[in-house]
Amino acid sequence: MTETMTMDAARQKPHMPDAQTVTSVRHWTDRLFSFRVSRPATLRFRSGEFLMIGLLDDKGKPLLRAYSIASPSWDEELEFYSIKVPDGPLTSRLQHIQPGDEIILRPKPVGTLVVDALLPGKRLWFLATGTGIAPFASLMRDPEVYEKFDQVIMMHTCREVAELEYGRQLVEALEGDPLIGEMVQGKLRYYPTTTREEFHHMGRVTDNLASGKVFADLGLPKMNPEEDRAMVCGSLAFNVDVKAILEGFGLREGANSDPKEFVVEKAFVGDGI
Ligand code: FAD
Ligand code: A2P
């Protein structure tokens, strides 16, 4: 009897390898949500890295996608910030997860958006569009960032104001955080902009860098390779355009094995790329 029940249960719910439990879910817009899951006891990662997460498909096979870890390396849980692609194989289903559900999480973090991939500098710029803010949500909450840099500037651009809300609330909460609030105050500068809805600051990251508007607004010198370091995360087109601007300022692209003045990672792989 017990054996039959176990077999029935196993048939209904295929075994999920590397399972972690969802602890909370928050929907920000009809295209964006964030969620937290339990953290494997053995998982060590550097703030800014990504790993593979997913669900089982209809045939019981893992359906995995790359996701930046949005929580800092010291957090007891893991946080993710996700798009909802209407017909997306994973996110059309992932968007319906509830606390208590399980997701697959492969505990093999990798990525270039890590402090170790940059030479020491004075200012660190985080340049993101859309869900590209996820790795910076991790880095912004990491004390190491504030130990190594005098100033940290978070530039985040979305089409609409509501799409900035996850980042805005994160920065607001950080300033009052008992753990690193004091470190952050006066060091973290937040520069959100929109491109398709009226807002107090507008324009693409690329345009605000190239015109010098962001430097004037924040009272900072023009980016230069002696003082400035940058991390870039957005669509492929965004990354390509930002890279050209940073190179125009004299910064060079680095990697884990070859630290330089800036690093780049794709926030997603676009259609046909
Ligand atoms: P897919 O078949 O994977 O994608 C369908 C289409 O949707 C894509 O061709 C693209 O046009 C669009 N799309 C996919 N992801 C995004 C996105 N994030 N923003 C805008 N358009 C998108 N996604 C996240 O939501 N959060 C993350 O933290 C994140 N980190 C990533 C890190 C890396 C290194 C890479 C390569 C990708 C990352 N992605 C992230 C994208 C993610 O891997 C999936 O593509 C996304 O979850 C959609 O999965 P899907 O199966 O529903 O659709
Ligand atoms: P815009 O509204 O002018 O296209 P998307 O939702 O298409 O991924 O875009 C997210 C944000 O990134 C939008 O504000 C968009 O501005 C901006 N963006 C898209 N492509 C680029 C690019 N190549 N360079 C700079 N910003 C970009």
Tab-separated table of C-alpha atoms and ligand atoms in Angstrom:
chain	number	residue	atom	x	y	z
A	1	MET	CA	0.000	0.000	0.000
A	2	THR	CA	2.701	2.469	1.033
A	3	GLU	CA	4.761	1.426	-1.981
A	4	THR	CA	1.827	2.000	-4.351
A	5	MET	CA	1.201	5.445	-2.894
A	6	THR	CA	4.862	6.392	-3.254
A	7	MET	CA	4.873	5.251	-6.880
A	8	ASP	CA	1.667	7.186	-7.601
A	9	ALA	CA	3.103	10.297	-6.008
A	10	ALA	CA	6.324	9.906	-7.989
A	11	ARG	CA	4.349	9.574	-11.228
A	12	GLN	CA	2.340	12.720	-10.522
A	13	LYS	CA	5.347	14.805	-9.521
A	14	PRO	CA	8.542	14.014	-11.446
A	15	HIS	CA	11.732	14.270	-9.429
A	16	MET	CA	13.089	17.822	-9.571
A	17	PRO	CA	16.879	17.919	-9.363
A	18	ASP	CA	18.548	20.853	-7.529
A	19	ALA	CA	15.141	21.955	-6.170
A	20	GLN	CA	14.810	25.163	-4.126
A	21	THR	CA	11.653	26.482	-2.473
A	22	VAL	CA	10.068	29.801	-3.421
A	23	THR	CA	9.674	31.987	-0.308
A	24	SER	CA	8.101	35.140	-1.788
A	25	VAL	CA	6.947	36.617	-5.086
A	26	ARG	CA	6.251	40.239	-6.007
A	27	HIS	CA	4.778	41.489	-9.274
A	28	TRP	CA	5.969	44.969	-10.277
A	29	THR	CA	4.242	45.398	-13.668
A	30	ASP	CA	2.526	43.079	-16.135
A	31	ARG	CA	6.013	42.412	-17.598
A	32	LEU	CA	8.190	42.286	-14.465
A	33	PHE	CA	8.307	40.323	-11.208
A	34	SER	CA	10.816	39.392	-8.535
A	35	PHE	CA	10.986	36.363	-6.280
A	36	ARG	CA	13.077	34.863	-3.522
A	37	VAL	CA	14.037	31.224	-3.044
A	38	SER	CA	15.878	29.176	-0.437
A	39	ARG	CA	19.665	29.125	-0.872
A	40	PRO	CA	21.566	25.840	-1.183
A	41	ALA	CA	23.769	25.573	1.919
A	42	THR	CA	26.857	24.942	-0.218
A	43	LEU	CA	26.305	27.769	-2.728
A	44	ARG	CA	29.061	30.410	-2.743
A	45	PHE	CA	28.969	33.174	-5.357
A	46	ARG	CA	30.416	36.580	-6.066
A	47	SER	CA	27.880	39.446	-6.178
A	48	GLY	CA	27.059	40.117	-9.850
A	49	GLU	CA	27.242	36.507	-11.049
A	50	PHE	CA	24.478	34.509	-12.770
A	51	LEU	CA	23.427	30.870	-12.748
A	52	MET	CA	20.822	28.636	-14.407
A	53	ILE	CA	17.320	28.344	-12.973
A	54	GLY	CA	14.108	26.848	-14.314
A	55	LEU	CA	11.216	24.449	-14.073
A	56	LEU	CA	10.431	20.982	-15.385
A	57	ASP	CA	8.718	21.045	-18.788
A	58	ASP	CA	5.594	19.038	-19.663
A	59	LYS	CA	7.742	15.964	-20.343
A	60	GLY	CA	9.517	16.253	-16.973
A	61	LYS	CA	12.745	17.598	-18.502
A	62	PRO	CA	14.524	20.620	-16.948
A	63	LEU	CA	13.851	23.880	-18.831
A	64	LEU	CA	16.632	26.207	-17.712
A	65	ARG	CA	17.601	29.829	-18.403
A	66	ALA	CA	20.452	32.079	-17.231
A	67	TYR	CA	19.489	34.430	-14.365
A	68	SER	CA	21.543	37.029	-12.542
A	69	ILE	CA	21.417	36.625	-8.789
A	70	ALA	CA	19.874	39.904	-7.596
A	71	SER	CA	20.636	39.357	-3.900
A	72	PRO	CA	24.072	39.994	-2.392
A	73	SER	CA	26.435	37.160	-1.549
A	74	TRP	CA	25.802	37.528	2.215
A	75	ASP	CA	22.002	37.039	1.975
A	76	GLU	CA	20.486	33.848	3.431
A	77	GLU	CA	18.092	33.569	0.482
A	78	LEU	CA	18.488	34.162	-3.252
A	79	GLU	CA	16.535	36.844	-5.114
A	80	PHE	CA	15.799	37.059	-8.836
A	81	TYR	CA	14.253	39.827	-10.937
A	82	SER	CA	12.473	38.557	-14.008
A	83	ILE	CA	10.830	39.524	-17.245
A	84	LYS	CA	7.527	37.882	-18.244
A	85	VAL	CA	7.750	36.977	-21.927
A	86	PRO	CA	4.148	36.153	-22.994
A	87	ASP	CA	5.148	33.143	-25.127
A	88	GLY	CA	8.506	32.538	-23.469
A	89	PRO	CA	9.063	28.833	-22.799
A	90	LEU	CA	10.195	29.471	-19.206
A	91	THR	CA	8.725	32.788	-18.095
A	92	SER	CA	5.205	32.121	-19.412
A	93	ARG	CA	5.129	29.532	-16.585
A	94	LEU	CA	7.647	30.949	-14.095
A	95	GLN	CA	5.497	34.085	-13.687
A	96	HIS	CA	2.845	31.950	-11.954
A	97	ILE	CA	5.069	30.578	-9.151
A	98	GLN	CA	3.807	30.972	-5.585
A	99	PRO	CA	5.503	30.697	-2.190
A	100	GLY	CA	5.989	27.016	-1.383
A	101	ASP	CA	6.538	26.004	-5.045
A	102	GLU	CA	9.862	24.566	-6.130
A	103	ILE	CA	12.182	25.744	-8.895
A	104	ILE	CA	15.358	24.162	-10.255
A	105	LEU	CA	18.567	26.011	-9.414
A	106	ARG	CA	21.901	24.777	-10.737
A	107	PRO	CA	24.444	25.965	-8.157
A	108	LYS	CA	27.223	26.894	-10.622
A	109	PRO	CA	27.556	30.688	-10.590
A	110	VAL	CA	29.615	32.428	-13.308
A	111	GLY	CA	29.897	35.866	-14.905
A	112	THR	CA	32.015	38.897	-15.699
A	113	LEU	CA	30.182	41.557	-13.662
A	114	VAL	CA	32.377	41.067	-10.609
A	115	VAL	CA	34.556	43.574	-8.790
A	116	ASP	CA	37.594	41.306	-9.312
A	117	ALA	CA	37.382	41.889	-13.082
A	118	LEU	CA	38.080	45.626	-12.632
A	119	LEU	CA	41.272	47.476	-11.767
A	120	PRO	CA	41.068	49.607	-8.601
A	121	GLY	CA	39.450	53.012	-9.198
A	122	LYS	CA	37.644	55.923	-7.582
A	123	ARG	CA	34.137	55.688	-9.035
A	124	LEU	CA	32.150	52.621	-10.103
A	125	TRP	CA	29.356	53.072	-12.673
A	126	PHE	CA	26.545	50.522	-13.016
A	127	LEU	CA	24.877	51.003	-16.439
A	128	ALA	CA	21.672	49.051	-17.045
A	129	THR	CA	18.420	48.870	-18.959
A	130	GLY	CA	15.372	46.792	-17.998
A	131	THR	CA	16.131	43.570	-16.088
A	132	GLY	CA	19.820	44.375	-16.585
A	133	ILE	CA	19.614	45.985	-13.146
A	134	ALA	CA	19.511	42.488	-11.551
A	135	PRO	CA	23.285	41.943	-11.140
A	136	PHE	CA	23.600	45.491	-9.782
A	137	ALA	CA	20.819	44.832	-7.262
A	138	SER	CA	23.298	42.290	-5.896
A	139	LEU	CA	26.426	44.454	-6.167
A	140	MET	CA	24.708	47.559	-4.734
A	141	ARG	CA	24.071	45.603	-1.534
A	142	ASP	CA	27.630	44.285	-1.221
A	143	PRO	CA	29.891	46.058	1.332
A	144	GLU	CA	32.976	45.151	-0.761
A	145	VAL	CA	31.818	47.611	-3.435
A	146	TYR	CA	31.813	50.505	-0.948
A	147	GLU	CA	35.125	49.421	0.557
A	148	LYS	CA	36.771	49.518	-2.876
A	149	PHE	CA	35.147	52.612	-4.419
A	150	ASP	CA	34.542	56.155	-3.112
A	151	GLN	CA	31.431	56.575	-5.248
A	152	VAL	CA	28.978	54.200	-6.895
A	153	ILE	CA	26.608	55.478	-9.590
A	154	MET	CA	23.572	53.433	-10.639
A	155	MET	CA	22.214	54.515	-14.046
A	156	HIS	CA	19.050	52.582	-14.925
A	157	THR	CA	16.862	53.323	-17.922
A	158	CYS	CA	13.478	51.883	-18.800
A	159	ARG	CA	10.724	52.908	-21.144
A	160	GLU	CA	8.241	53.702	-18.342
A	161	VAL	CA	8.324	54.923	-14.738
A	162	ALA	CA	6.704	51.777	-13.291
A	163	GLU	CA	9.575	49.688	-14.677
A	164	LEU	CA	12.019	51.608	-12.476
A	165	GLU	CA	10.162	50.829	-9.240
A	166	TYR	CA	12.081	47.668	-8.255
A	167	GLY	CA	15.383	49.586	-8.418
A	168	ARG	CA	13.970	52.673	-6.724
A	169	GLN	CA	12.671	50.730	-3.741
A	170	LEU	CA	15.934	48.833	-3.488
A	171	VAL	CA	18.003	52.025	-3.287
A	172	GLU	CA	15.570	53.553	-0.792
A	173	ALA	CA	15.715	50.467	1.441
A	174	LEU	CA	19.509	50.351	1.198
A	175	GLU	CA	19.932	53.807	2.656
A	176	GLY	CA	18.107	52.713	5.819
A	177	ASP	CA	19.668	49.255	5.950
A	178	PRO	CA	21.084	48.446	9.401
A	179	LEU	CA	23.933	46.424	7.873
A	180	ILE	CA	25.302	48.707	5.155
A	181	GLY	CA	23.117	51.836	5.285
A	182	GLU	CA	25.949	53.911	6.737
A	183	MET	CA	28.427	52.756	4.088
A	184	VAL	CA	25.982	53.535	1.297
A	185	GLN	CA	24.938	57.046	2.403
A	186	GLY	CA	26.763	59.692	0.409
A	187	LYS	CA	28.472	57.067	-1.749
A	188	LEU	CA	25.624	55.632	-3.830
A	189	ARG	CA	24.219	57.983	-6.474
A	190	TYR	CA	21.046	56.777	-8.208
A	191	TYR	CA	20.284	58.123	-11.718
A	192	PRO	CA	17.110	56.548	-13.114
A	193	THR	CA	15.702	57.732	-16.452
A	194	THR	CA	12.796	56.915	-18.730
A	195	THR	CA	12.609	57.181	-22.496
A	196	ARG	CA	8.900	56.903	-23.289
A	197	GLU	CA	7.079	58.423	-20.304
A	198	GLU	CA	7.461	61.833	-18.687
A	199	PHE	CA	9.834	61.706	-15.679
A	200	HIS	CA	12.127	64.132	-13.838
A	201	HIS	CA	15.131	62.696	-15.653
A	202	MET	CA	14.814	61.321	-19.159
A	203	GLY	CA	16.922	59.879	-21.967
A	204	ARG	CA	18.954	56.820	-22.862
A	205	VAL	CA	22.048	55.974	-20.803
A	206	THR	CA	24.092	56.347	-23.989
A	207	ASP	CA	22.757	59.841	-24.721
A	208	ASN	CA	23.209	61.043	-21.128
A	209	LEU	CA	26.817	59.821	-21.120
A	210	ALA	CA	27.708	61.089	-24.591
A	211	SER	CA	26.186	64.558	-24.030
A	212	GLY	CA	27.794	64.839	-20.583
A	213	LYS	CA	24.359	65.524	-19.017
A	214	VAL	CA	24.775	62.918	-16.282
A	215	PHE	CA	28.165	64.341	-15.252
A	216	ALA	CA	26.706	67.858	-15.082
A	217	ASP	CA	23.615	66.676	-13.162
A	218	LEU	CA	25.707	64.778	-10.580
A	219	GLY	CA	28.564	67.283	-10.401
A	220	LEU	CA	31.126	64.712	-11.496
A	221	PRO	CA	34.054	65.007	-13.907
A	222	LYS	CA	33.768	63.432	-17.361
A	223	MET	CA	34.503	59.708	-17.249
A	224	ASN	CA	38.211	58.970	-17.493
A	225	PRO	CA	40.362	55.813	-17.342
A	226	GLU	CA	42.319	56.966	-14.282
A	227	GLU	CA	39.318	57.297	-11.957
A	228	ASP	CA	36.261	55.590	-13.476
A	229	ARG	CA	35.269	51.923	-13.709
A	230	ALA	CA	32.041	50.628	-15.243
A	231	MET	CA	29.856	47.546	-15.445
A	232	VAL	CA	27.308	47.267	-18.269
A	233	CYS	CA	24.222	45.042	-18.506
A	234	GLY	CA	21.440	45.408	-21.064
A	235	SER	CA	20.322	44.221	-24.482
A	236	LEU	CA	22.998	43.432	-27.047
A	237	ALA	CA	22.355	46.731	-28.880
A	238	PHE	CA	22.660	48.654	-25.595
A	239	ASN	CA	25.873	46.875	-24.648
A	240	VAL	CA	27.447	47.544	-28.050
A	241	ASP	CA	26.522	51.247	-27.959
A	242	VAL	CA	27.676	51.767	-24.353
A	243	LYS	CA	30.950	49.949	-25.030
A	244	ALA	CA	31.751	52.355	-27.882
A	245	ILE	CA	31.080	55.353	-25.624
A	246	LEU	CA	33.217	53.990	-22.769
A	247	GLU	CA	36.036	53.285	-25.196
A	248	GLY	CA	35.651	56.853	-26.439
A	249	PHE	CA	36.347	57.989	-22.839
A	250	GLY	CA	39.527	55.872	-22.918
A	251	LEU	CA	38.274	52.924	-20.822
A	252	ARG	CA	39.198	49.373	-21.902
A	253	GLU	CA	37.093	46.202	-21.578
A	254	GLY	CA	38.383	43.689	-19.016
A	255	ALA	CA	37.563	40.168	-17.894
A	256	ASN	CA	37.991	37.932	-14.847
A	257	SER	CA	41.399	36.836	-16.099
A	258	ASP	CA	42.394	40.315	-17.315
A	259	PRO	CA	41.011	43.151	-15.142
A	260	LYS	CA	40.701	46.554	-16.874
A	261	GLU	CA	38.360	49.541	-16.666
A	262	PHE	CA	34.958	48.111	-17.636
A	263	VAL	CA	33.084	44.820	-18.055
A	264	VAL	CA	29.955	43.887	-20.015
A	265	GLU	CA	27.308	41.171	-19.801
A	266	LYS	CA	24.123	40.557	-21.768
A	267	ALA	CA	20.881	40.930	-19.778
A	268	PHE	CA	19.282	38.498	-22.242
A	269	VAL	CA	19.865	36.941	-25.625
A	270	GLY	CA	17.628	38.727	-28.129
A	271	ASP	CA	15.563	37.269	-30.965
A	272	GLY	CA	17.721	35.921	-33.743
A	273	ILE	CA	20.994	36.495	-31.857
B	1	FAD	P1	13.321	33.038	-24.130
B	1	FAD	O1	13.024	32.082	-25.235
B	1	FAD	O2	14.565	32.813	-23.337
B	1	FAD	O3	13.328	34.523	-24.684
B	1	FAD	C1	12.367	34.934	-25.648
B	1	FAD	C2	12.646	36.366	-26.048
B	1	FAD	O4	12.251	37.230	-25.008
B	1	FAD	C3	14.130	36.699	-26.291
B	1	FAD	O5	14.508	36.370	-27.603
B	1	FAD	C4	14.172	38.172	-26.014
B	1	FAD	O6	13.760	38.897	-27.153
B	1	FAD	C5	13.133	38.358	-24.929
B	1	FAD	N1	13.733	38.396	-23.568
B	1	FAD	C6	14.262	37.358	-22.876
B	1	FAD	N2	14.722	37.762	-21.661
B	1	FAD	C7	14.477	39.090	-21.597
B	1	FAD	C8	14.732	40.069	-20.608
B	1	FAD	N3	15.305	39.761	-19.426
B	1	FAD	N4	14.372	41.349	-20.849
B	1	FAD	C9	13.768	41.666	-22.040
B	1	FAD	N5	13.506	40.777	-23.012
B	1	FAD	C10	13.850	39.508	-22.800
B	1	FAD	N6	16.227	37.424	-17.596
B	1	FAD	C11	15.631	37.980	-16.533
B	1	FAD	O7	14.422	38.226	-16.580
B	1	FAD	N7	16.332	38.269	-15.388
B	1	FAD	C12	17.665	38.039	-15.285
B	1	FAD	O8	18.266	38.298	-14.228
B	1	FAD	C13	18.347	37.472	-16.410
B	1	FAD	N8	19.677	37.231	-16.391
B	1	FAD	C14	20.312	36.758	-17.520
B	1	FAD	C15	21.689	36.612	-17.509
B	1	FAD	C16	22.353	36.174	-18.665
B	1	FAD	C17	23.848	36.043	-18.655
B	1	FAD	C18	21.600	35.850	-19.834
B	1	FAD	C19	22.293	35.371	-21.079
B	1	FAD	C20	20.235	35.950	-19.817
B	1	FAD	C21	19.566	36.423	-18.666
B	1	FAD	N9	18.171	36.579	-18.647
B	1	FAD	C22	17.556	37.145	-17.562
B	1	FAD	C23	17.314	36.119	-19.761
B	1	FAD	C24	16.782	34.715	-19.411
B	1	FAD	O9	17.843	33.791	-19.537
B	1	FAD	C25	15.591	34.279	-20.303
B	1	FAD	O10	15.814	34.611	-21.641
B	1	FAD	C26	14.277	34.881	-19.855
B	1	FAD	O11	13.984	34.398	-18.559
B	1	FAD	C27	13.100	34.503	-20.783
B	1	FAD	O12	13.001	33.114	-20.839
B	1	FAD	P2	11.874	32.433	-21.737
B	1	FAD	O13	12.189	30.962	-21.830
B	1	FAD	O14	10.536	32.798	-21.213
B	1	FAD	O15	12.050	33.103	-23.149
B	2	A2P	P1	14.127	53.641	-26.163
B	2	A2P	O1	12.770	53.743	-25.544
B	2	A2P	O2	14.631	54.954	-26.688
B	2	A2P	O3	14.209	52.547	-27.203
B	2	A2P	P2	13.672	47.754	-24.344
B	2	A2P	O4	12.409	47.757	-23.510
B	2	A2P	O5	13.480	47.924	-25.802
B	2	A2P	O6	14.591	46.595	-23.985
B	2	A2P	O7	14.484	49.051	-23.877
B	2	A2P	C1	14.757	49.328	-22.520
B	2	A2P	C2	15.373	50.705	-22.433
B	2	A2P	O8	16.651	50.689	-23.080
B	2	A2P	C3	14.542	51.744	-23.144
B	2	A2P	O9	14.504	52.906	-22.341
B	2	A2P	C4	15.281	51.967	-24.449
B	2	A2P	O10	15.167	53.269	-24.974
B	2	A2P	C5	16.715	51.731	-24.039
B	2	A2P	N1	17.551	51.276	-25.168
B	2	A2P	C6	17.241	50.348	-26.091
B	2	A2P	N2	18.243	50.171	-26.974
B	2	A2P	C7	19.222	51.011	-26.582
B	2	A2P	C8	20.521	51.303	-27.084
B	2	A2P	N3	21.006	50.687	-28.162
B	2	A2P	N4	21.255	52.227	-26.433
B	2	A2P	C9	20.763	52.856	-25.355
B	2	A2P	N5	19.567	52.628	-24.826
B	2	A2P	C10	18.793	51.709	-25.426
